[in-house]
PDB file of C-alpha atoms in Angstrom:
ATOM      1  CA  MET A   1    -109.211 -26.741   8.978  1.00 57.00           C
ATOM      2  CA  GLY A   2    -106.861 -28.076  11.705  1.00 56.00           C
ATOM      3  CA  MET A   3    -107.746 -31.618  10.755  1.00 60.00           C
ATOM      4  CA  LYS A   4    -106.929 -30.928   7.120  1.00 64.00           C
ATOM      5  CA  ILE A   5    -103.440 -29.607   8.030  1.00 67.00           C
ATOM      6  CA  ASN A   6    -102.745 -32.666  10.184  1.00 67.00           C
ATOM      7  CA  TRP A   7    -103.925 -34.905   7.361  1.00 64.00           C
ATOM      8  CA  ILE A   8    -101.550 -33.152   4.927  1.00 71.00           C
ATOM      9  CA  ARG A   9     -98.658 -33.481   7.357  1.00 70.00           C
ATOM     10  CA  LEU A  10     -99.408 -37.180   7.800  1.00 67.00           C
ATOM     11  CA  MET A  11     -99.470 -37.737   4.026  1.00 68.00           C
ATOM     12  CA  LEU A  12     -96.237 -35.796   3.593  1.00 66.00           C
ATOM     13  CA  PHE A  13     -94.611 -37.888   6.326  1.00 69.00           C
ATOM     14  CA  CYS A  14     -95.759 -41.107   4.681  1.00 67.00           C
ATOM     15  CA  LEU A  15     -94.432 -39.928   1.299  1.00 68.00           C
ATOM     16  CA  LEU A  16     -91.015 -38.928   2.678  1.00 66.00           C
ATOM     17  CA  LEU A  17     -90.572 -41.973   4.928  1.00 61.00           C
ATOM     18  CA  PRO A  18     -89.380 -44.334   2.137  1.00 62.00           C
ATOM     19  CA  PHE A  19     -86.783 -41.770   1.010  1.00 59.00           C
ATOM     20  CA  GLY A  20     -85.402 -41.538   4.529  1.00 55.00           C
ATOM     21  CA  ALA A  21     -85.223 -45.309   4.744  1.00 52.00           C
ATOM     22  CA  MET A  22     -83.462 -45.526   1.367  1.00 52.00           C
ATOM     23  CA  SER A  23     -80.892 -42.958   2.401  1.00 49.00           C
ATOM     24  CA  GLN A  24     -79.522 -45.359   4.999  1.00 46.00           C
ATOM     25  CA  GLU A  25     -76.118 -46.593   3.801  1.00 52.00           C
ATOM     26  CA  LYS A  26     -75.880 -50.321   3.442  1.00 50.00           C
ATOM     27  CA  THR A  27     -72.538 -52.012   4.122  1.00 60.00           C
ATOM     28  CA  ASP A  28     -71.249 -54.161   1.309  1.00 79.00           C
ATOM     29  CA  ALA A  29     -68.841 -56.989   2.181  1.00 84.00           C
ATOM     30  CA  SER A  30     -66.550 -56.268  -0.778  1.00 85.00           C
ATOM     31  CA  VAL A  31     -66.374 -52.584   0.122  1.00 87.00           C
ATOM     32  CA  GLN A  32     -65.506 -53.514   3.691  1.00 88.00           C
ATOM     33  CA  THR A  33     -62.855 -55.964   2.470  1.00 90.00           C
ATOM     34  CA  GLU A  34     -61.346 -53.362   0.171  1.00 88.00           C
ATOM     35  CA  LEU A  35     -61.436 -50.808   2.966  1.00 88.00           C
ATOM     36  CA  MET A  36     -59.574 -53.222   5.236  1.00 91.00           C
ATOM     37  CA  GLN A  37     -56.989 -53.840   2.486  1.00 92.00           C
ATOM     38  CA  LEU A  38     -56.512 -50.109   2.018  1.00 89.00           C
ATOM     39  CA  ARG A  39     -56.108 -49.638   5.748  1.00 90.00           C
ATOM     40  CA  ARG A  40     -53.532 -52.451   5.811  1.00 92.00           C
ATOM     41  CA  LYS A  41     -51.662 -50.879   2.872  1.00 91.00           C
ATOM     42  CA  HIS A  42     -51.781 -47.535   4.621  1.00 92.00           C
ATOM     43  CA  ALA A  43     -50.349 -49.092   7.788  1.00 89.00           C
ATOM     44  CA  GLU A  44     -47.616 -50.799   5.758  1.00 92.00           C
ATOM     45  CA  GLN A  45     -46.724 -47.557   4.023  1.00 90.00           C
ATOM     46  CA  THR A  46     -46.704 -45.719   7.327  1.00 90.00           C
ATOM     47  CA  GLN A  47     -44.350 -48.375   8.707  1.00 93.00           C
ATOM     48  CA  ARG A  48     -42.144 -48.047   5.603  1.00 91.00           C
ATOM     49  CA  ILE A  49     -42.011 -44.277   6.079  1.00 89.00           C
ATOM     50  CA  LYS A  50     -40.975 -44.792   9.702  1.00 91.00           C
ATOM     51  CA  GLU A  51     -38.254 -47.218   8.571  1.00 92.00           C
ATOM     52  CA  LEU A  52     -37.009 -44.699   6.005  1.00 89.00           C
ATOM     53  CA  GLU A  53     -36.983 -41.980   8.642  1.00 90.00           C
ATOM     54  CA  GLU A  54     -34.944 -44.237  10.937  1.00 91.00           C
ATOM     55  CA  LYS A  55     -32.506 -44.978   8.097  1.00 91.00           C
ATOM     56  CA  ASN A  56     -32.278 -41.258   7.419  1.00 90.00           C
ATOM     57  CA  GLN A  57     -31.486 -40.605  11.077  1.00 92.00           C
ATOM     58  CA  ASN A  58     -28.846 -43.341  11.037  1.00 92.00           C
ATOM     59  CA  LEU A  59     -27.286 -41.828   7.918  1.00 89.00           C
ATOM     60  CA  GLU A  60     -27.301 -38.408   9.554  1.00 91.00           C
ATOM     61  CA  LEU A  61     -25.556 -39.867  12.611  1.00 91.00           C
ATOM     62  CA  GLN A  62     -22.995 -41.579  10.386  1.00 92.00           C
ATOM     63  CA  LEU A  63     -22.479 -38.329   8.498  1.00 89.00           C
ATOM     64  CA  GLN A  64     -22.021 -36.444  11.756  1.00 91.00           C
ATOM     65  CA  THR A  65     -19.533 -39.059  12.984  1.00 91.00           C
ATOM     66  CA  LEU A  66     -17.660 -38.903   9.681  1.00 89.00           C
ATOM     67  CA  SER A  67     -17.612 -35.120   9.851  1.00 88.00           C
ATOM     68  CA  GLU A  68     -16.267 -35.192  13.406  1.00 90.00           C
ATOM     69  CA  ASP A  69     -13.589 -37.709  12.394  1.00 89.00           C
ATOM     70  CA  LEU A  70     -12.575 -35.531   9.476  1.00 88.00           C
ATOM     71  CA  ASP A  71     -12.455 -32.470  11.726  1.00 87.00           C
ATOM     72  CA  GLN A  72     -10.307 -34.343  14.225  1.00 92.00           C
ATOM     73  CA  LYS A  73      -7.924 -35.556  11.510  1.00 90.00           C
ATOM     74  CA  LEU A  74      -7.748 -32.054  10.072  1.00 87.00           C
ATOM     75  CA  ARG A  75      -6.935 -30.598  13.492  1.00 90.00           C
ATOM     76  CA  LYS A  76      -4.272 -33.255  14.013  1.00 91.00           C
ATOM     77  CA  ASN A  77      -2.768 -32.518  10.595  1.00 88.00           C
ATOM     78  CA  MET A  78      -2.819 -28.810  11.368  1.00 89.00           C
ATOM     79  CA  GLU A  79      -1.069 -29.432  14.695  1.00 91.00           C
ATOM     80  CA  VAL A  80       1.549 -31.557  12.948  1.00 89.00           C
ATOM     81  CA  GLN A  81       1.918 -28.849  10.313  1.00 89.00           C
ATOM     82  CA  ALA A  82       2.273 -26.184  13.005  1.00 88.00           C
ATOM     83  CA  GLN A  83       4.883 -28.272  14.828  1.00 91.00           C
ATOM     84  CA  ASN A  84       6.748 -28.775  11.573  1.00 88.00           C
ATOM     85  CA  GLU A  85       6.653 -25.065  10.861  1.00 87.00           C
ATOM     86  CA  ARG A  86       7.955 -24.209  14.339  1.00 89.00           C
ATOM     87  CA  ALA A  87      10.807 -26.708  13.990  1.00 87.00           C
ATOM     88  CA  ILE A  88      11.697 -25.372  10.560  1.00 82.00           C
ATOM     89  CA  ASN A  89      11.606 -21.767  11.770  1.00 84.00           C
ATOM     90  CA  ILE A  90      13.873 -22.535  14.743  1.00 84.00           C
ATOM     91  CA  THR A  91      16.347 -24.292  12.459  1.00 77.00           C
ATOM     92  CA  LEU A  92      16.269 -21.430  10.004  1.00 70.00           C
ATOM     93  CA  ASP A  93      16.830 -18.843  12.731  1.00 77.00           C
ATOM     94  CA  GLU A  94      19.870 -20.710  14.091  1.00 76.00           C
ATOM     95  CA  PHE A  95      21.561 -21.350  10.762  1.00 69.00           C
ATOM     96  CA  SER A  96      20.295 -18.530   8.520  1.00 69.00           C
ATOM     97  CA  GLY A  97      23.638 -16.717   8.343  1.00 69.00           C
ATOM     98  CA  LYS A  98      25.726 -19.814   7.539  1.00 69.00           C
ATOM     99  CA  PHE A  99      23.471 -21.863   5.298  1.00 69.00           C
ATOM    100  CA  ASP A 100      21.648 -19.808   2.678  1.00 72.00           C
ATOM    101  CA  GLN A 101      21.262 -22.790   0.420  1.00 74.00           C
ATOM    102  CA  GLN A 102      19.765 -24.882   3.211  1.00 72.00           C
ATOM    103  CA  ASN A 103      17.381 -22.022   3.978  1.00 68.00           C
ATOM    104  CA  LYS A 104      16.077 -22.112   0.384  1.00 78.00           C
ATOM    105  CA  THR A 105      15.559 -25.881   0.565  1.00 80.00           C
ATOM    106  CA  VAL A 106      13.662 -25.633   3.839  1.00 72.00           C
ATOM    107  CA  LYS A 107      11.422 -22.911   2.403  1.00 84.00           C
ATOM    108  CA  GLY A 108      10.668 -25.207  -0.538  1.00 83.00           C
ATOM    109  CA  VAL A 109       9.703 -27.997   1.863  1.00 82.00           C
ATOM    110  CA  LYS A 110       7.511 -25.578   3.789  1.00 87.00           C
ATOM    111  CA  GLU A 111       5.676 -24.503   0.637  1.00 89.00           C
ATOM    112  CA  SER A 112       5.235 -28.114  -0.380  1.00 88.00           C
ATOM    113  CA  LEU A 113       3.699 -28.943   3.015  1.00 87.00           C
ATOM    114  CA  ASP A 114       1.400 -25.919   2.758  1.00 87.00           C
ATOM    115  CA  LYS A 115       0.224 -27.071  -0.663  1.00 90.00           C
ATOM    116  CA  GLN A 116      -0.247 -30.604   0.625  1.00 91.00           C
ATOM    117  CA  LEU A 117      -2.328 -29.328   3.538  1.00 89.00           C
ATOM    118  CA  LEU A 118      -4.357 -27.179   1.162  1.00 91.00           C
ATOM    119  CA  TYR A 119      -4.936 -30.171  -1.109  1.00 91.00           C
ATOM    120  CA  GLN A 120      -5.934 -32.265   1.880  1.00 91.00           C
ATOM    121  CA  ILE A 121      -8.398 -29.623   3.038  1.00 92.00           C
ATOM    122  CA  ILE A 122      -9.840 -29.330  -0.467  1.00 93.00           C
ATOM    123  CA  PHE A 123     -10.036 -33.121  -0.779  1.00 92.00           C
ATOM    124  CA  TYR A 124     -11.781 -33.575   2.575  1.00 92.00           C
ATOM    125  CA  ALA A 125     -14.201 -30.711   1.901  1.00 92.00           C
ATOM    126  CA  SER A 126     -14.969 -32.012  -1.605  1.00 93.00           C
ATOM    127  CA  GLY A 127     -15.534 -35.506  -0.277  1.00 91.00           C
ATOM    128  CA  LEU A 128     -17.867 -34.240   2.409  1.00 93.00           C
ATOM    129  CA  LEU A 129     -19.825 -32.135  -0.095  1.00 94.00           C
ATOM    130  CA  LEU A 130     -20.032 -35.059  -2.517  1.00 93.00           C
ATOM    131  CA  PHE A 131     -21.261 -37.338   0.250  1.00 93.00           C
ATOM    132  CA  LEU A 132     -23.906 -34.796   1.268  1.00 93.00           C
ATOM    133  CA  LEU A 133     -24.997 -34.387  -2.351  1.00 94.00           C
ATOM    134  CA  ILE A 134     -25.278 -38.135  -2.867  1.00 94.00           C
ATOM    135  CA  LEU A 135     -27.177 -38.479   0.398  1.00 92.00           C
ATOM    136  CA  TRP A 136     -29.553 -35.670  -0.566  1.00 94.00           C
ATOM    137  CA  ILE A 137     -30.134 -37.110  -4.048  1.00 94.00           C
ATOM    138  CA  GLY A 138     -30.759 -40.545  -2.546  1.00 91.00           C
ATOM    139  CA  ILE A 139     -33.283 -39.165  -0.111  1.00 93.00           C
ATOM    140  CA  GLN A 140     -35.019 -37.152  -2.847  1.00 94.00           C
ATOM    141  CA  LEU A 141     -35.218 -40.183  -5.135  1.00 93.00           C
ATOM    142  CA  GLY A 142     -36.603 -42.293  -2.315  1.00 91.00           C
ATOM    143  CA  ILE A 143     -39.236 -39.703  -1.519  1.00 92.00           C
ATOM    144  CA  LYS A 144     -40.214 -39.320  -5.201  1.00 93.00           C
ATOM    145  CA  LYS A 145     -40.493 -43.076  -5.605  1.00 92.00           C
ATOM    146  CA  ALA A 146     -42.626 -43.397  -2.479  1.00 88.00           C
ATOM    147  CA  LEU A 147     -44.870 -40.522  -3.597  1.00 89.00           C
ATOM    148  CA  LYS A 148     -45.200 -41.978  -7.098  1.00 91.00           C
ATOM    149  CA  GLN A 149     -46.157 -45.363  -5.684  1.00 91.00           C
ATOM    150  CA  GLN A 150     -48.645 -43.768  -3.325  1.00 90.00           C
ATOM    151  CA  SER A 151     -50.125 -41.697  -6.169  1.00 89.00           C
ATOM    152  CA  HIS A 152     -50.351 -44.752  -8.404  1.00 90.00           C
ATOM    153  CA  LYS A 153     -52.129 -46.760  -5.718  1.00 87.00           C
ATOM    154  CA  TRP A 154     -54.450 -43.816  -5.033  1.00 88.00           C
ATOM    155  CA  ASN A 155     -55.273 -43.559  -8.749  1.00 87.00           C
ATOM    156  CA  GLU A 156     -55.959 -47.300  -8.895  1.00 86.00           C
ATOM    157  CA  PHE A 157     -58.242 -46.960  -5.899  1.00 86.00           C
ATOM    158  CA  ASN A 158     -60.116 -44.049  -7.508  1.00 86.00           C
ATOM    159  CA  GLU A 159     -60.444 -45.966 -10.792  1.00 85.00           C
ATOM    160  CA  HIS A 160     -61.784 -48.957  -8.897  1.00 85.00           C
ATOM    161  CA  ILE A 161     -64.290 -46.801  -7.041  1.00 84.00           C
ATOM    162  CA  LEU A 162     -65.407 -45.049 -10.262  1.00 83.00           C
ATOM    163  CA  LYS A 163     -65.775 -48.351 -12.148  1.00 84.00           C
ATOM    164  CA  ASN A 164     -67.815 -49.980  -9.395  1.00 79.00           C
ATOM    165  CA  TYR A 165     -70.093 -47.062  -8.579  1.00 69.00           C
TER     166      TYR A 165
END
């Protein structure tokens, strides 16, 4: 009985041995070449992503510098405006009793300067927002294009794999 079980095991082993040998994956030169090309493309795309990230960082630094310059100009304009207002107020206090007409003119100038400052603030803020919007749209378009290209190349790869296997 023990010999019969060993004999059955030996026959089973002999029957399953070819299947085990066939399950070994054979390397095909064209598959290896294509794999190397895909790895190279992947490395190129990774490098391109790094370049885009560096450009994005540079744009962010430029935006920050521009924002700081605008803030500095705005502060300078506000200081000039404050100095102008102080000078106008001193003049008005000294001559308010004698020169009512001059007082009205100076108030008109003051209002005009306030409007000009308001327009400048609105203009600078609008420009900054427009720049940020354009930057954001540019980044989004770049990302979409890169993703579309990557998806297209991935689909081509899958089609190639499905056609060949």
